[in-house]
Amino acid sequence: MSGVSRRTFLRMAAVSAASAAATTLFPGIVFGEWVHSDHDSSDVQWNKTPCRFCGVGCGLLVGIAGGRAVAVKGDPDSPVNKGLCCVKGYHSVQALYGKDRLKKALVRKNGTLVETPIAEALDLVANTMASTIKEHGKDAVSVYGSGQWTIPDGYVASKFLKGGIGTNNLEANARLCMASAVTGFLTSFGLDEPMGCYEDIDHADVFVLWGNNMAEMHPVLFSRLLDRRRKKKGVVIIDLATRTTRTSHAADKSILFKPQTDLAIANAICQVLVENNWVNHSFVQQHVSFKAGKTDIGYGLEDDFTFKDEARAVDLQDFQAFLADYTPEKVAAYSGVSADDIRYLAALYGDPARKVVSYWCMGMNQHTRGTWINNLVYNIHLLVGKISQPGNGPFSLTGQPSACGTVREVGTLTHKLPHGVVMNEDDRRMAAEIWKVPFERIPAKPTHHTVSMFRALDRGDIRFMWIQVTNPMVTMPKLKRYRDGAKKEGRFIVVSDVYPTPTTDIADVILPSAMWFEREGMFGNSERRTQHFNQLVAPPGDAMSDTWQLIEVARRMGYGDLFPWSYDDHIREIWREYGRFHDSPKHAMAPYEVLRQAPGAIWPFVNGRSTKWRYNAAYDPAASPGSDFDFYGKPDHRAWIWLRPYEPPPEIPDAAYPFWLNTGRVVEHWHTGSMTRRIPTLHRAAPAAYVEIHPHDAERLGIRNGESVRLVSRRGEIIVAAVLDGRGQPTVGQVFVPFFDESKLINELTLDAYCPISKQPDYKKCAVRVEKV
Amino acid sequence: MAICSYIVYPQPGSRDALRSKLTGIAGCDVMPAENNDVMILVTDTNSDSHETAVQQALKQIPEIQCLALTFGDI
Ligand code: SF4
């Protein structure tokens, strides 16, 4: 590193350390401009890029000097973050420069990983994939990707697997974080992704956070909420959660509920709205249909589990009768939330003078009734007509930087195509035409969702798996089964990553990936905003983008005609081809040239403009002219209110396992920590996983702060340090463990039960025992 | 030749005065919080004597209630 860039780098590290400390001390703190700056900035070139980490999708300016990223700041031109960053964003570029960065391909030979020229490693991947198909059939190979894939990565994977090989064995880790949001949107509105955008924050009076620790998980957005409250009198933030967090402390009101009872609380809010006649009848009459689905739908614990929901038409009277079981008093008896608090929440939603936004993320999505609870929060907004308007709307936040852009929009899931689903003949014909492949090659039947895919690997139905940009050997629930399965004889695992992880530990081939702005790409964030980034620095050693790795292997397998692009133009050409799938006012994507210039664009991008509020004819060109709202995703042009009951989770605490286990993230670390644990300041701030225990439980068990305890579930156990009165405090009878620490694998304990509609596992609820060591 | 960062807590009511005093010291950059009285101070000195001078200057500012070192590369 040159003297200048080293100094600038150190200054950046110094600022990052201070901001990290300040964020810890004062959640929601916002820093302004440098007052007096004499940086050696003349040697630094600033370039825009979206942040590598969370789904907020902040715009960053990265400073490059001497071929190296040396500084980072929030992009003041980004409408997402308006120049702000969180602690991860400020430190983000340091994630490129960890000492043990993977720079060469590694191939396992006689049990040992051996450095291998990348061309040879790619040959081996292609040959093994081809021979597996020959021996076991095309459904014996699979690709498991990520919501951290760029859009081109996901698009190329889909074209290769579905249009080239002809298998639907394509999944992504967004199944573990966003699938219930997708099925929630599809069942209620017929189209995926939020109707509003972050600008809602600048108009809302009430923010209800459903199981969402925004202060740590979406910190820049939470800063915007706090800013809104500071600037507008009467703005309130309600934290509705199962544990007390930094968000609870910053909120105006913290309401704690018992795990899974959010279903009942949402219905109780609707019951109060109907009982008090706070329903917006004209909106409901014009824009809403009522549906009932199946009940007692299971939990997906068996390998051969199947489920298909059916919608039955009902009406407002049926809905009213259904809600009779959900009076505030009845729900208070098992939710832990007082009837008064339920009425208070209903009054906020029901007050026509207040604009309300509901936010949620993993609390509602990682839920064995995840689709249902998404539906139920939509029900509330639809009943009062507070939707698709500035400051009014339900807003499902996403965790990963491109869970929306790559997994949901490109459709890197077994049942999806870049437009529509494999089950639909028209969608398959569209894909075949754009991809120039025989229509018959794209299979009409989905194969495996994520849990099912790893079960198939365990059984031997899948023999080859290529894992990119994700770390399933930390994140899969009931981890032991899937780790043992992946290590079985006759399985071949390829892992593309930037650092060694527990997943590279089980790999037969490790491919070094180019990370973030070491290549060109795009991410799509929570508010339907697509953001482009240029290649700003060279990747180290033989590292290669995931997009190009896939293309190289596809070409070696004889699918070169599907990927005719040169390295120099492949991202632009992929974007243009992909755009043909969404060429309508309902989903049009911004042109490549616009994305290169702008700090992102929100789709549908029509006539040179982002569409900020979908389904509202004042903003959305796809809505029928002359209507006020048009929920055009459904054949009846109406949004659907669903009658979804409370049903308990599959495993609840009992005498042998008396505690609820909840898992999640912390602000300092990104997911499994494979990047952020290599950033010294972030690692020092949160060096190891721990278990939060309520002080009363700790006292009863004779556990003191910092002492090691053993957590045991029916599936496994780990030993971690106990934290009493830490940054979060669970309720009595509940413990919380973050999952960023690969040396303390909490997913050894979790349960692989999932929502039967979305197939998304529940990481928030299973039963454990706590033992003093 | 040191780069350090601090969280600076001003005495009540003296935030702006403190900010202008800090920015008047050669080698000091300040980033004030928008919604809090604290500020981030980065000191970047080019010699031992410069570092000593900055430390002395900081000690003489009565508006500083507390300086919390968060980073030091000496
Ligand atoms: S809030 Fe998310 S996107 Fe924004 S800087 Fe932090 S990690 Fe990056």
JSON list of N, CA, C and O in Angstrom, two decimals, chain A residues 59 151 408 511 667 760:
[
{"chain": "A", "resi": 59, "resn": "GLY", "atom": "N", "xyz": [-26.60, 3.64, -0.49]},
{"chain": "A", "resi": 59, "resn": "GLY", "atom": "CA", "xyz": [-25.63, 4.05, -1.51]},
{"chain": "A", "resi": 59, "resn": "GLY", "atom": "C", "xyz": [-24.34, 4.49, -0.83]},
{"chain": "A", "resi": 59, "resn": "GLY", "atom": "O", "xyz": [-24.37, 5.28, 0.11]},
{"chain": "A", "resi": 151, "resn": "ILE", "atom": "N", "xyz": [-27.45, -9.64, -9.52]},
{"chain": "A", "resi": 151, "resn": "ILE", "atom": "CA", "xyz": [-28.51, -10.02, -10.45]},
{"chain": "A", "resi": 151, "resn": "ILE", "atom": "C", "xyz": [-27.95, -10.85, -11.62]},
{"chain": "A", "resi": 151, "resn": "ILE", "atom": "O", "xyz": [-28.51, -11.89, -11.97]},
{"chain": "A", "resi": 408, "resn": "ARG", "atom": "N", "xyz": [-35.84, -12.95, -5.96]},
{"chain": "A", "resi": 408, "resn": "ARG", "atom": "CA", "xyz": [-37.27, -12.78, -6.20]},
{"chain": "A", "resi": 408, "resn": "ARG", "atom": "C", "xyz": [-37.57, -12.29, -7.61]},
{"chain": "A", "resi": 408, "resn": "ARG", "atom": "O", "xyz": [-38.55, -12.69, -8.23]},
{"chain": "A", "resi": 511, "resn": "LEU", "atom": "N", "xyz": [-13.80, -22.55, -5.28]},
{"chain": "A", "resi": 511, "resn": "LEU", "atom": "CA", "xyz": [-13.47, -21.58, -6.32]},
{"chain": "A", "resi": 511, "resn": "LEU", "atom": "C", "xyz": [-13.39, -20.20, -5.67]},
{"chain": "A", "resi": 511, "resn": "LEU", "atom": "O", "xyz": [-14.33, -19.79, -4.97]},
{"chain": "A", "resi": 667, "resn": "VAL", "atom": "N", "xyz": [-25.86, -6.05, 15.11]},
{"chain": "A", "resi": 667, "resn": "VAL", "atom": "CA", "xyz": [-25.58, -4.97, 14.14]},
{"chain": "A", "resi": 667, "resn": "VAL", "atom": "C", "xyz": [-24.18, -5.08, 13.55]},
{"chain": "A", "resi": 667, "resn": "VAL", "atom": "O", "xyz": [-23.96, -4.75, 12.38]},
{"chain": "A", "resi": 760, "resn": "GLN", "atom": "N", "xyz": [-40.30, -21.85, 4.04]},
{"chain": "A", "resi": 760, "resn": "GLN", "atom": "CA", "xyz": [-39.25, -21.15, 4.77]},
{"chain": "A", "resi": 760, "resn": "GLN", "atom": "C", "xyz": [-39.18, -21.68, 6.21]},
{"chain": "A", "resi": 760, "resn": "GLN", "atom": "O", "xyz": [-40.20, -21.71, 6.91]}
]
